[in-house]
C-alpha cells in the first residue's frame, strides 16, 4: 500500500495494512510536542496510554490514573495529530461498573477529547459485553491481552504471559473472542513470539505487539522508553533509540553552571532600551 502522508489513518486502513502485509507503526504520546513529532514522522497510531500514570505522572502503577487525567492528556495529542489515528486508553475502573458508565467514559474520549477510538484491557465475558456495547455505540475499540498492567495486583508483578500451555491457549482464545466482539485491532503485550504468531495468523484484524516478537502486524512502544527517558528501568523488549535522559542531564547541568558563573544570559539573549530612554530613566527621580 503506497503511503499517502496527507491521508488521515482510519480504522479500516489498519485492516487494509494487515491485508497488504504492511507493518503498522504505533507509539504512545501524552502531550502536544511529542504527538507533533510522531505525526510528522508518519507514525500510524498514537495511543494515549494509561502508561501516562507511570511515565509522566509519577504513579507506581497505572491503577490510580483517572478519566480526567486521560482526557486532559488526550486533547493536546489530538490537536497535534493531523494524520495519525489517536486512540485513548480507558483507565482502570472506567469500564468496570456498568455499560452506562463505560459508554459515558468512552464517549468522553471521542466527543470531548476528539480521539477516534479507545483501548480496553482484558477479555473476560463481562469485558466483552462492555466492548460490544461500545462498538454498538459506534466507538471503535482496540483490545489488549497478554500482560495487562491494570491487572498488576492480580499478577503480583509485570512478567511474560502465556508461557505455559494453558495460559497460551487462553491468550489465543481471548484474542479470538475480542475479534468476535468487533475490536478493530488487538494489542499483544509481553508474550512468547510463538503465541503472538498464532494469534496474528488466526485473526483478520491487526495485532499490535509490545514485547510479543516480530510476527505481529504492527509494533507499539512507550515513547519515553524508546527515547531513553524512562528513569532507569527498561523491559527487555524495549529497543532504546536515543538517550534523552543523558542529553537532558547535560543540558540542565550546563545551564546551571552558566547561570552560576554569569555566562548566561549573554548579550545575544538580552534586550536594550534606546540610549536616550536609558539615560532619562537613570537620571529620573525615584518613584514616578
Ligand atoms: O498504556 C500503554 O501505554 C499501553 C501500551 C503499552 C500498549 O497500554
PDB file of C-alpha atoms and ligand atoms in Angstrom:
ATOM      1  CA  UNK A   1       0.000   0.000   0.000  1.00  0.00           C
ATOM      2  CA  UNK A   2       1.552   3.323  -1.066  1.00  0.00           C
ATOM      3  CA  UNK A   3       1.844   5.728   1.871  1.00  0.00           C
ATOM      4  CA  UNK A   4      -0.026   8.996   1.467  1.00  0.00           C
ATOM      5  CA  UNK A   5       1.416  11.400   4.021  1.00  0.00           C
ATOM      6  CA  UNK A   6      -1.671  13.623   3.947  1.00  0.00           C
ATOM      7  CA  UNK A   7      -4.306  10.945   4.322  1.00  0.00           C
ATOM      8  CA  UNK A   8      -5.669  10.530   7.833  1.00  0.00           C
ATOM      9  CA  UNK A   9      -5.164   6.993   9.110  1.00  0.00           C
ATOM     10  CA  UNK A  10      -8.536   5.364   9.766  1.00  0.00           C
ATOM     11  CA  UNK A  11      -9.632   2.160  11.427  1.00  0.00           C
ATOM     12  CA  UNK A  12     -10.354   0.404   8.068  1.00  0.00           C
ATOM     13  CA  UNK A  13      -6.913   1.487   6.808  1.00  0.00           C
ATOM     14  CA  UNK A  14      -5.254  -0.510   9.592  1.00  0.00           C
ATOM     15  CA  UNK A  15      -7.057  -3.651   8.454  1.00  0.00           C
ATOM     16  CA  UNK A  16      -6.017  -2.888   4.852  1.00  0.00           C
ATOM     17  CA  UNK A  17      -2.399  -2.590   6.006  1.00  0.00           C
ATOM     18  CA  UNK A  18      -2.589  -6.064   7.537  1.00  0.00           C
ATOM     19  CA  UNK A  19      -4.072  -7.451   4.337  1.00  0.00           C
ATOM     20  CA  UNK A  20      -1.309  -5.774   2.290  1.00  0.00           C
ATOM     21  CA  UNK A  21       1.380  -7.133   4.648  1.00  0.00           C
ATOM     22  CA  UNK A  22       2.399  -3.601   5.606  1.00  0.00           C
ATOM     23  CA  UNK A  23       3.515  -3.168   9.205  1.00  0.00           C
ATOM     24  CA  UNK A  24       1.585  -0.758  11.442  1.00  0.00           C
ATOM     25  CA  UNK A  25       3.769   1.599  13.457  1.00  0.00           C
ATOM     26  CA  UNK A  26       2.430   2.861  16.781  1.00  0.00           C
ATOM     27  CA  UNK A  27       3.803   4.773  19.771  1.00  0.00           C
ATOM     28  CA  UNK A  28       2.397   6.393  22.878  1.00  0.00           C
ATOM     29  CA  UNK A  29       2.199  10.159  23.436  1.00  0.00           C
ATOM     30  CA  UNK A  30       0.726  12.254  26.212  1.00  0.00           C
ATOM     31  CA  UNK A  31       1.324  15.846  25.065  1.00  0.00           C
ATOM     32  CA  UNK A  32       1.348  18.188  22.072  1.00  0.00           C
ATOM     33  CA  UNK A  33       5.076  18.413  21.215  1.00  0.00           C
ATOM     34  CA  UNK A  34       5.673  14.663  21.265  1.00  0.00           C
ATOM     35  CA  UNK A  35       2.465  13.946  19.332  1.00  0.00           C
ATOM     36  CA  UNK A  36       3.522  16.516  16.705  1.00  0.00           C
ATOM     37  CA  UNK A  37       6.893  14.784  16.273  1.00  0.00           C
ATOM     38  CA  UNK A  38       5.259  11.362  15.956  1.00  0.00           C
ATOM     39  CA  UNK A  39       2.671  12.633  13.481  1.00  0.00           C
ATOM     40  CA  UNK A  40       5.339  14.385  11.369  1.00  0.00           C
ATOM     41  CA  UNK A  41       7.364  11.170  11.366  1.00  0.00           C
ATOM     42  CA  UNK A  42       4.430   9.228   9.870  1.00  0.00           C
ATOM     43  CA  UNK A  43       3.508   7.101  12.903  1.00  0.00           C
ATOM     44  CA  UNK A  44       0.182   5.403  12.076  1.00  0.00           C
ATOM     45  CA  UNK A  45      -1.397   5.142  15.503  1.00  0.00           C
ATOM     46  CA  UNK A  46      -0.784   7.244  18.605  1.00  0.00           C
ATOM     47  CA  UNK A  47      -2.010   5.705  21.824  1.00  0.00           C
ATOM     48  CA  UNK A  48      -2.605   7.997  24.762  1.00  0.00           C
ATOM     49  CA  UNK A  49      -1.839   5.091  27.055  1.00  0.00           C
ATOM     50  CA  UNK A  50      -2.650   4.926  30.722  1.00  0.00           C
ATOM     51  CA  UNK A  51       1.118   4.356  30.983  1.00  0.00           C
ATOM     52  CA  UNK A  52       0.754   8.145  31.353  1.00  0.00           C
ATOM     53  CA  UNK A  53       0.413   7.415  35.071  1.00  0.00           C
ATOM     54  CA  UNK A  54       3.822   5.780  35.413  1.00  0.00           C
ATOM     55  CA  UNK A  55       5.724   7.648  32.690  1.00  0.00           C
ATOM     56  CA  UNK A  56       4.560  11.227  33.207  1.00  0.00           C
ATOM     57  CA  UNK A  57       2.562  11.485  36.436  1.00  0.00           C
ATOM     58  CA  UNK A  58       4.935   9.509  38.662  1.00  0.00           C
ATOM     59  CA  UNK A  59       2.496   6.853  39.924  1.00  0.00           C
ATOM     60  CA  UNK A  60       3.891   3.432  40.789  1.00  0.00           C
ATOM     61  CA  UNK A  61       1.304   1.625  38.635  1.00  0.00           C
ATOM     62  CA  UNK A  62      -1.394   2.586  36.125  1.00  0.00           C
ATOM     63  CA  UNK A  63      -4.150   1.921  38.673  1.00  0.00           C
ATOM     64  CA  UNK A  64      -4.576   5.490  40.031  1.00  0.00           C
ATOM     65  CA  UNK A  65      -4.964   7.115  36.592  1.00  0.00           C
ATOM     66  CA  UNK A  66      -8.315   8.907  36.305  1.00  0.00           C
ATOM     67  CA  UNK A  67     -10.596   9.655  33.375  1.00  0.00           C
ATOM     68  CA  UNK A  68      -9.991  13.395  33.844  1.00  0.00           C
ATOM     69  CA  UNK A  69      -6.218  12.867  33.590  1.00  0.00           C
ATOM     70  CA  UNK A  70      -6.663  10.777  30.441  1.00  0.00           C
ATOM     71  CA  UNK A  71      -8.933  13.355  28.798  1.00  0.00           C
ATOM     72  CA  UNK A  72      -6.592  16.204  29.777  1.00  0.00           C
ATOM     73  CA  UNK A  73      -3.684  14.459  28.026  1.00  0.00           C
ATOM     74  CA  UNK A  74      -5.652  13.169  25.034  1.00  0.00           C
ATOM     75  CA  UNK A  75      -6.780  16.664  23.980  1.00  0.00           C
ATOM     76  CA  UNK A  76      -3.320  18.052  23.114  1.00  0.00           C
ATOM     77  CA  UNK A  77      -2.379  14.812  21.332  1.00  0.00           C
ATOM     78  CA  UNK A  78      -5.488  15.115  19.146  1.00  0.00           C
ATOM     79  CA  UNK A  79      -4.655  18.768  18.436  1.00  0.00           C
ATOM     80  CA  UNK A  80      -1.201  17.757  17.223  1.00  0.00           C
ATOM     81  CA  UNK A  81      -2.142  14.687  15.172  1.00  0.00           C
ATOM     82  CA  UNK A  82      -3.134  15.627  11.650  1.00  0.00           C
ATOM     83  CA  UNK A  83      -2.600  12.169  10.161  1.00  0.00           C
ATOM     84  CA  UNK A  84      -2.214   9.552  12.900  1.00  0.00           C
ATOM     85  CA  UNK A  85      -5.151   7.682  14.415  1.00  0.00           C
ATOM     86  CA  UNK A  86      -5.384   8.751  18.070  1.00  0.00           C
ATOM     87  CA  UNK A  87      -6.671   6.135  20.495  1.00  0.00           C
ATOM     88  CA  UNK A  88      -7.448   6.860  24.146  1.00  0.00           C
ATOM     89  CA  UNK A  89      -6.763   4.216  26.774  1.00  0.00           C
ATOM     90  CA  UNK A  90      -9.662   3.501  29.138  1.00  0.00           C
ATOM     91  CA  UNK A  91      -8.142   3.712  32.644  1.00  0.00           C
ATOM     92  CA  UNK A  92      -8.740   1.269  35.457  1.00  0.00           C
ATOM     93  CA  UNK A  93     -12.344   1.283  36.687  1.00  0.00           C
ATOM     94  CA  UNK A  94     -13.652   3.360  33.804  1.00  0.00           C
ATOM     95  CA  UNK A  95     -15.206   0.271  32.170  1.00  0.00           C
ATOM     96  CA  UNK A  96     -15.943  -1.991  35.135  1.00  0.00           C
ATOM     97  CA  UNK A  97     -19.107  -0.703  36.796  1.00  0.00           C
ATOM     98  CA  UNK A  98     -21.857  -0.795  34.177  1.00  0.00           C
ATOM     99  CA  UNK A  99     -22.483  -0.445  30.453  1.00  0.00           C
ATOM    100  CA  UNK A 100     -23.831   3.063  31.075  1.00  0.00           C
ATOM    101  CA  UNK A 101     -20.711   4.184  32.936  1.00  0.00           C
ATOM    102  CA  UNK A 102     -18.463   2.533  30.339  1.00  0.00           C
ATOM    103  CA  UNK A 103     -20.291   4.291  27.500  1.00  0.00           C
ATOM    104  CA  UNK A 104     -20.220   7.622  29.300  1.00  0.00           C
ATOM    105  CA  UNK A 105     -16.463   7.348  29.898  1.00  0.00           C
ATOM    106  CA  UNK A 106     -15.567   6.104  26.412  1.00  0.00           C
ATOM    107  CA  UNK A 107     -17.686   8.771  24.748  1.00  0.00           C
ATOM    108  CA  UNK A 108     -15.668  11.446  26.591  1.00  0.00           C
ATOM    109  CA  UNK A 109     -12.579  10.310  24.648  1.00  0.00           C
ATOM    110  CA  UNK A 110     -14.489  10.680  21.382  1.00  0.00           C
ATOM    111  CA  UNK A 111     -16.709  13.744  21.974  1.00  0.00           C
ATOM    112  CA  UNK A 112     -14.685  15.795  24.450  1.00  0.00           C
ATOM    113  CA  UNK A 113     -11.094  14.907  23.530  1.00  0.00           C
ATOM    114  CA  UNK A 114     -11.521  14.074  19.829  1.00  0.00           C
ATOM    115  CA  UNK A 115      -9.910  10.612  19.852  1.00  0.00           C
ATOM    116  CA  UNK A 116     -11.075   8.211  17.163  1.00  0.00           C
ATOM    117  CA  UNK A 117     -11.059   5.031  19.230  1.00  0.00           C
ATOM    118  CA  UNK A 118     -10.480   3.649  22.703  1.00  0.00           C
ATOM    119  CA  UNK A 119      -8.452   0.763  24.089  1.00  0.00           C
ATOM    120  CA  UNK A 120      -9.772  -1.618  26.717  1.00  0.00           C
ATOM    121  CA  UNK A 121      -7.663  -4.155  28.637  1.00  0.00           C
ATOM    122  CA  UNK A 122      -8.837  -7.754  29.077  1.00  0.00           C
ATOM    123  CA  UNK A 123     -11.311 -10.168  27.533  1.00  0.00           C
ATOM    124  CA  UNK A 124     -13.445 -11.623  30.326  1.00  0.00           C
ATOM    125  CA  UNK A 125     -17.095 -12.313  29.346  1.00  0.00           C
ATOM    126  CA  UNK A 126     -18.200  -9.150  31.168  1.00  0.00           C
ATOM    127  CA  UNK A 127     -15.451  -7.136  29.463  1.00  0.00           C
ATOM    128  CA  UNK A 128     -16.573  -8.484  26.079  1.00  0.00           C
ATOM    129  CA  UNK A 129     -20.119  -7.299  26.774  1.00  0.00           C
ATOM    130  CA  UNK A 130     -18.806  -3.820  27.595  1.00  0.00           C
ATOM    131  CA  UNK A 131     -16.762  -3.810  24.399  1.00  0.00           C
ATOM    132  CA  UNK A 132     -19.788  -4.891  22.353  1.00  0.00           C
ATOM    133  CA  UNK A 133     -21.873  -2.057  23.743  1.00  0.00           C
ATOM    134  CA  UNK A 134     -19.125   0.462  22.891  1.00  0.00           C
ATOM    135  CA  UNK A 135     -18.934  -0.837  19.339  1.00  0.00           C
ATOM    136  CA  UNK A 136     -22.728  -0.770  19.112  1.00  0.00           C
ATOM    137  CA  UNK A 137     -22.472   2.923  20.036  1.00  0.00           C
ATOM    138  CA  UNK A 138     -20.053   3.477  17.104  1.00  0.00           C
ATOM    139  CA  UNK A 139     -16.968   3.720  19.291  1.00  0.00           C
ATOM    140  CA  UNK A 140     -14.080   1.773  17.712  1.00  0.00           C
ATOM    141  CA  UNK A 141     -12.324  -0.397  20.291  1.00  0.00           C
ATOM    142  CA  UNK A 142      -8.814  -1.812  20.374  1.00  0.00           C
ATOM    143  CA  UNK A 143      -8.396  -4.880  22.606  1.00  0.00           C
ATOM    144  CA  UNK A 144      -5.395  -5.689  24.805  1.00  0.00           C
ATOM    145  CA  UNK A 145      -4.378  -9.173  26.011  1.00  0.00           C
ATOM    146  CA  UNK A 146      -1.315 -10.868  27.470  1.00  0.00           C
ATOM    147  CA  UNK A 147       0.263  -8.661  30.103  1.00  0.00           C
ATOM    148  CA  UNK A 148      -2.468  -6.230  31.084  1.00  0.00           C
ATOM    149  CA  UNK A 149      -0.877  -3.748  33.516  1.00  0.00           C
ATOM    150  CA  UNK A 150      -4.228  -2.898  35.135  1.00  0.00           C
ATOM    151  CA  UNK A 151      -4.198  -6.496  36.489  1.00  0.00           C
ATOM    152  CA  UNK A 152      -0.982  -5.822  38.421  1.00  0.00           C
ATOM    153  CA  UNK A 153      -2.444  -6.640  41.839  1.00  0.00           C
ATOM    154  CA  UNK A 154      -3.723  -9.927  40.449  1.00  0.00           C
ATOM    155  CA  UNK A 155      -0.437 -10.752  38.683  1.00  0.00           C
ATOM    156  CA  UNK A 156       1.898  -9.672  41.508  1.00  0.00           C
ATOM    157  CA  UNK A 157       4.467  -8.237  39.116  1.00  0.00           C
ATOM    158  CA  UNK A 158       4.934  -7.427  35.432  1.00  0.00           C
ATOM    159  CA  UNK A 159       6.036 -10.677  33.773  1.00  0.00           C
ATOM    160  CA  UNK A 160       5.829 -12.582  30.491  1.00  0.00           C
ATOM    161  CA  UNK A 161       2.378 -14.102  29.961  1.00  0.00           C
ATOM    162  CA  UNK A 162       1.353 -17.241  28.052  1.00  0.00           C
ATOM    163  CA  UNK A 163       4.466 -19.283  28.813  1.00  0.00           C
ATOM    164  CA  UNK A 164       2.575 -22.406  29.897  1.00  0.00           C
ATOM    165  CA  UNK A 165       0.257 -24.247  27.506  1.00  0.00           C
ATOM    166  CA  UNK A 166      -2.991 -23.376  29.289  1.00  0.00           C
ATOM    167  CA  UNK A 167      -2.044 -19.679  29.532  1.00  0.00           C
ATOM    168  CA  UNK A 168      -1.006 -19.576  25.876  1.00  0.00           C
ATOM    169  CA  UNK A 169      -4.314 -21.166  24.833  1.00  0.00           C
ATOM    170  CA  UNK A 170      -6.182 -18.613  26.944  1.00  0.00           C
ATOM    171  CA  UNK A 171      -4.422 -15.698  25.232  1.00  0.00           C
ATOM    172  CA  UNK A 172      -5.323 -17.125  21.810  1.00  0.00           C
ATOM    173  CA  UNK A 173      -8.940 -17.687  22.892  1.00  0.00           C
ATOM    174  CA  UNK A 174      -9.179 -14.194  24.409  1.00  0.00           C
ATOM    175  CA  UNK A 175      -7.891 -12.583  21.216  1.00  0.00           C
ATOM    176  CA  UNK A 176     -10.357 -14.580  19.119  1.00  0.00           C
ATOM    177  CA  UNK A 177     -13.217 -13.548  21.404  1.00  0.00           C
ATOM    178  CA  UNK A 178     -12.164  -9.907  21.130  1.00  0.00           C
ATOM    179  CA  UNK A 179     -12.262 -10.185  17.358  1.00  0.00           C
ATOM    180  CA  UNK A 180     -15.747 -11.731  17.566  1.00  0.00           C
ATOM    181  CA  UNK A 181     -16.816  -8.836  19.798  1.00  0.00           C
ATOM    182  CA  UNK A 182     -15.791  -6.468  16.993  1.00  0.00           C
ATOM    183  CA  UNK A 183     -12.474  -4.852  18.009  1.00  0.00           C
ATOM    184  CA  UNK A 184     -10.503  -3.202  15.190  1.00  0.00           C
ATOM    185  CA  UNK A 185      -7.097  -4.359  16.498  1.00  0.00           C
ATOM    186  CA  UNK A 186      -5.611  -6.220  19.446  1.00  0.00           C
ATOM    187  CA  UNK A 187      -2.538  -5.238  21.457  1.00  0.00           C
ATOM    188  CA  UNK A 188      -0.480  -8.309  22.394  1.00  0.00           C
ATOM    189  CA  UNK A 189       1.743  -7.451  25.336  1.00  0.00           C
ATOM    190  CA  UNK A 190       4.715  -9.368  26.707  1.00  0.00           C
ATOM    191  CA  UNK A 191       4.285 -12.939  25.495  1.00  0.00           C
ATOM    192  CA  UNK A 192       6.343 -15.551  23.654  1.00  0.00           C
ATOM    193  CA  UNK A 193       6.545 -14.724  19.971  1.00  0.00           C
ATOM    194  CA  UNK A 194       5.165 -18.160  19.061  1.00  0.00           C
ATOM    195  CA  UNK A 195       1.887 -17.302  20.808  1.00  0.00           C
ATOM    196  CA  UNK A 196       1.699 -13.871  19.134  1.00  0.00           C
ATOM    197  CA  UNK A 197       2.347 -15.510  15.772  1.00  0.00           C
ATOM    198  CA  UNK A 198      -0.584 -17.913  16.163  1.00  0.00           C
ATOM    199  CA  UNK A 199      -2.881 -15.053  17.225  1.00  0.00           C
ATOM    200  CA  UNK A 200      -1.722 -12.929  14.302  1.00  0.00           C
ATOM    201  CA  UNK A 201      -2.329 -15.771  11.831  1.00  0.00           C
ATOM    202  CA  UNK A 202      -5.773 -16.533  13.227  1.00  0.00           C
ATOM    203  CA  UNK A 203      -7.152 -13.003  13.417  1.00  0.00           C
ATOM    204  CA  UNK A 204      -8.374 -10.951  10.466  1.00  0.00           C
ATOM    205  CA  UNK A 205      -7.879  -7.743  12.484  1.00  0.00           C
ATOM    206  CA  UNK A 206      -4.337  -6.490  13.048  1.00  0.00           C
ATOM    207  CA  UNK A 207      -2.281  -7.398  16.090  1.00  0.00           C
ATOM    208  CA  UNK A 208      -0.048  -4.696  17.562  1.00  0.00           C
ATOM    209  CA  UNK A 209       2.771  -6.197  19.578  1.00  0.00           C
ATOM    210  CA  UNK A 210       4.735  -4.879  22.533  1.00  0.00           C
ATOM    211  CA  UNK A 211       7.181  -7.482  23.743  1.00  0.00           C
ATOM    212  CA  UNK A 212       5.418 -10.042  21.540  1.00  0.00           C
ATOM    213  CA  UNK A 213       8.035 -10.614  18.830  1.00  0.00           C
ATOM    214  CA  UNK A 214       8.300  -9.828  15.141  1.00  0.00           C
ATOM    215  CA  UNK A 215       5.275 -11.647  13.734  1.00  0.00           C
ATOM    216  CA  UNK A 216       2.630  -9.135  14.847  1.00  0.00           C
ATOM    217  CA  UNK A 217       1.024  -6.899  12.222  1.00  0.00           C
ATOM    218  CA  UNK A 218       2.414  -3.835  13.958  1.00  0.00           C
ATOM    219  CA  UNK A 219       4.503  -2.724  16.901  1.00  0.00           C
ATOM    220  CA  UNK A 220       3.978  -0.247  19.704  1.00  0.00           C
ATOM    221  CA  UNK A 221       6.371   1.053  22.361  1.00  0.00           C
ATOM    222  CA  UNK A 222       6.048   3.579  25.130  1.00  0.00           C
ATOM    223  CA  UNK A 223       7.648   6.715  23.644  1.00  0.00           C
ATOM    224  CA  UNK A 224       9.599   7.636  26.786  1.00  0.00           C
ATOM    225  CA  UNK A 225      11.127   4.133  26.927  1.00  0.00           C
ATOM    226  CA  UNK A 226      12.350   4.112  23.339  1.00  0.00           C
ATOM    227  CA  UNK A 227      13.941   7.564  23.577  1.00  0.00           C
ATOM    228  CA  UNK A 228      15.655   6.774  26.894  1.00  0.00           C
ATOM    229  CA  UNK A 229      13.619   8.964  29.205  1.00  0.00           C
ATOM    230  CA  UNK A 230      12.458   6.119  31.379  1.00  0.00           C
ATOM    231  CA  UNK A 231      14.162   6.696  34.733  1.00  0.00           C
ATOM    232  CA  UNK A 232      16.400   3.651  34.786  1.00  0.00           C
ATOM    233  CA  UNK A 233      14.228   0.567  34.261  1.00  0.00           C
ATOM    234  CA  UNK A 234      13.662  -0.743  30.741  1.00  0.00           C
ATOM    235  CA  UNK A 235      11.872  -4.024  29.984  1.00  0.00           C
ATOM    236  CA  UNK A 236      13.875  -6.483  27.820  1.00  0.00           C
ATOM    237  CA  UNK A 237      11.544  -5.882  24.869  1.00  0.00           C
ATOM    238  CA  UNK A 238      12.364  -2.171  24.517  1.00  0.00           C
ATOM    239  CA  UNK A 239      14.945  -1.016  21.999  1.00  0.00           C
ATOM    240  CA  UNK A 240      16.414   2.319  23.088  1.00  0.00           C
ATOM    241  CA  UNK A 241      16.744   4.603  20.047  1.00  0.00           C
ATOM    242  CA  UNK A 242      18.054   7.654  21.929  1.00  0.00           C
ATOM    243  CA  UNK A 243      19.358   8.604  25.358  1.00  0.00           C
ATOM    244  CA  UNK A 244      17.330  11.718  26.069  1.00  0.00           C
ATOM    245  CA  UNK A 245      17.808  11.472  29.800  1.00  0.00           C
ATOM    246  CA  UNK A 246      21.588  11.853  29.321  1.00  0.00           C
ATOM    247  CA  UNK A 247      21.010  14.711  26.855  1.00  0.00           C
ATOM    248  CA  UNK A 248      18.656  16.490  29.287  1.00  0.00           C
ATOM    249  CA  UNK A 249      21.049  15.988  32.229  1.00  0.00           C
ATOM    250  CA  UNK A 250      23.888  17.503  30.193  1.00  0.00           C
ATOM    251  CA  UNK A 251      21.777  20.485  29.106  1.00  0.00           C
ATOM    252  CA  UNK A 252      20.410  21.212  32.581  1.00  0.00           C
ATOM    253  CA  UNK A 253      23.878  20.885  34.136  1.00  0.00           C
ATOM    254  CA  UNK A 254      25.366  23.310  31.583  1.00  0.00           C
ATOM    255  CA  UNK A 255      22.523  25.799  32.229  1.00  0.00           C
ATOM    256  CA  UNK A 256      23.106  25.594  35.980  1.00  0.00           C
ATOM    257  CA  UNK A 257      26.851  26.225  35.516  1.00  0.00           C
ATOM    258  CA  UNK A 258      26.206  29.141  33.119  1.00  0.00           C
ATOM    259  CA  UNK A 259      23.726  30.849  35.472  1.00  0.00           C
ATOM    260  CA  UNK A 260      26.072  30.445  38.439  1.00  0.00           C
ATOM    261  CA  UNK A 261      29.093  31.733  36.513  1.00  0.00           C
ATOM    262  CA  UNK A 262      27.176  34.575  34.827  1.00  0.00           C
ATOM    263  CA  UNK A 263      27.814  33.161  31.347  1.00  0.00           C
ATOM    264  CA  UNK A 264      24.034  33.097  30.763  1.00  0.00           C
ATOM    265  CA  UNK A 265      22.228  35.221  29.733  1.00  0.00           C
ATOM    266  CA  UNK A 266      24.709  36.657  27.240  1.00  0.00           C
ATOM    267  CA  UNK A 267      24.440  39.806  25.160  1.00  0.00           C
ATOM    268  CA  UNK A 268      22.645  37.826  22.435  1.00  0.00           C
ATOM    269  CA  UNK A 269      19.868  36.833  24.871  1.00  0.00           C
ATOM    270  CA  UNK A 270      19.270  40.378  26.259  1.00  0.00           C
ATOM    271  CA  UNK A 271      17.128  43.378  25.248  1.00  0.00           C
ATOM    272  CA  UNK A 272      18.188  47.048  25.388  1.00  0.00           C
ATOM    273  CA  UNK A 273      16.461  50.408  25.818  1.00  0.00           C
ATOM    274  CA  UNK A 274      17.251  53.158  23.330  1.00  0.00           C
ATOM    275  CA  UNK A 275      20.274  55.024  24.840  1.00  0.00           C
ATOM    276  CA  UNK A 276      18.261  58.269  25.452  1.00  0.00           C
ATOM    277  CA  UNK A 277      15.497  56.341  27.247  1.00  0.00           C
ATOM    278  CA  UNK A 278      18.101  54.539  29.330  1.00  0.00           C
ATOM    279  CA  UNK A 279      19.765  57.895  30.247  1.00  0.00           C
ATOM    280  CA  UNK A 280      16.445  59.506  31.161  1.00  0.00           C
ATOM    281  CA  UNK A 281      15.448  56.529  33.176  1.00  0.00           C
ATOM    282  CA  UNK A 282      18.704  56.506  35.107  1.00  0.00           C
ATOM    283  CA  UNK A 283      18.691  60.244  35.795  1.00  0.00           C
ATOM    284  CA  UNK A 284      14.967  60.424  36.645  1.00  0.00           C
ATOM    285  CA  UNK A 285      13.615  60.800  40.143  1.00  0.00           C
ATOM    286  CA  UNK A 286      12.675  57.680  42.085  1.00  0.00           C
ATOM    287  CA  UNK A 287       9.014  56.792  42.203  1.00  0.00           C
ATOM    288  CA  UNK A 288       7.091  58.290  39.257  1.00  0.00           C
TER     289      UNK A 288
HETATM  290  O1  LIG B   1      -0.701   2.242  28.395  1.00  0.00           O
HETATM  291  C1  LIG B   1       0.017   1.951  27.428  1.00  0.00           C
HETATM  292  O2  LIG B   1       0.933   2.690  27.056  1.00  0.00           O
HETATM  293  C2  LIG B   1      -0.243   0.700  26.740  1.00  0.00           C
HETATM  294  C3  LIG B   1       0.720   0.271  25.687  1.00  0.00           C
HETATM  295  C4  LIG B   1       1.969  -0.168  26.294  1.00  0.00           C
HETATM  296  C5  LIG B   1       0.149  -0.737  24.772  1.00  0.00           C
HETATM  297  O3  LIG B   1      -1.193   0.051  27.037  1.00  0.00           O
END
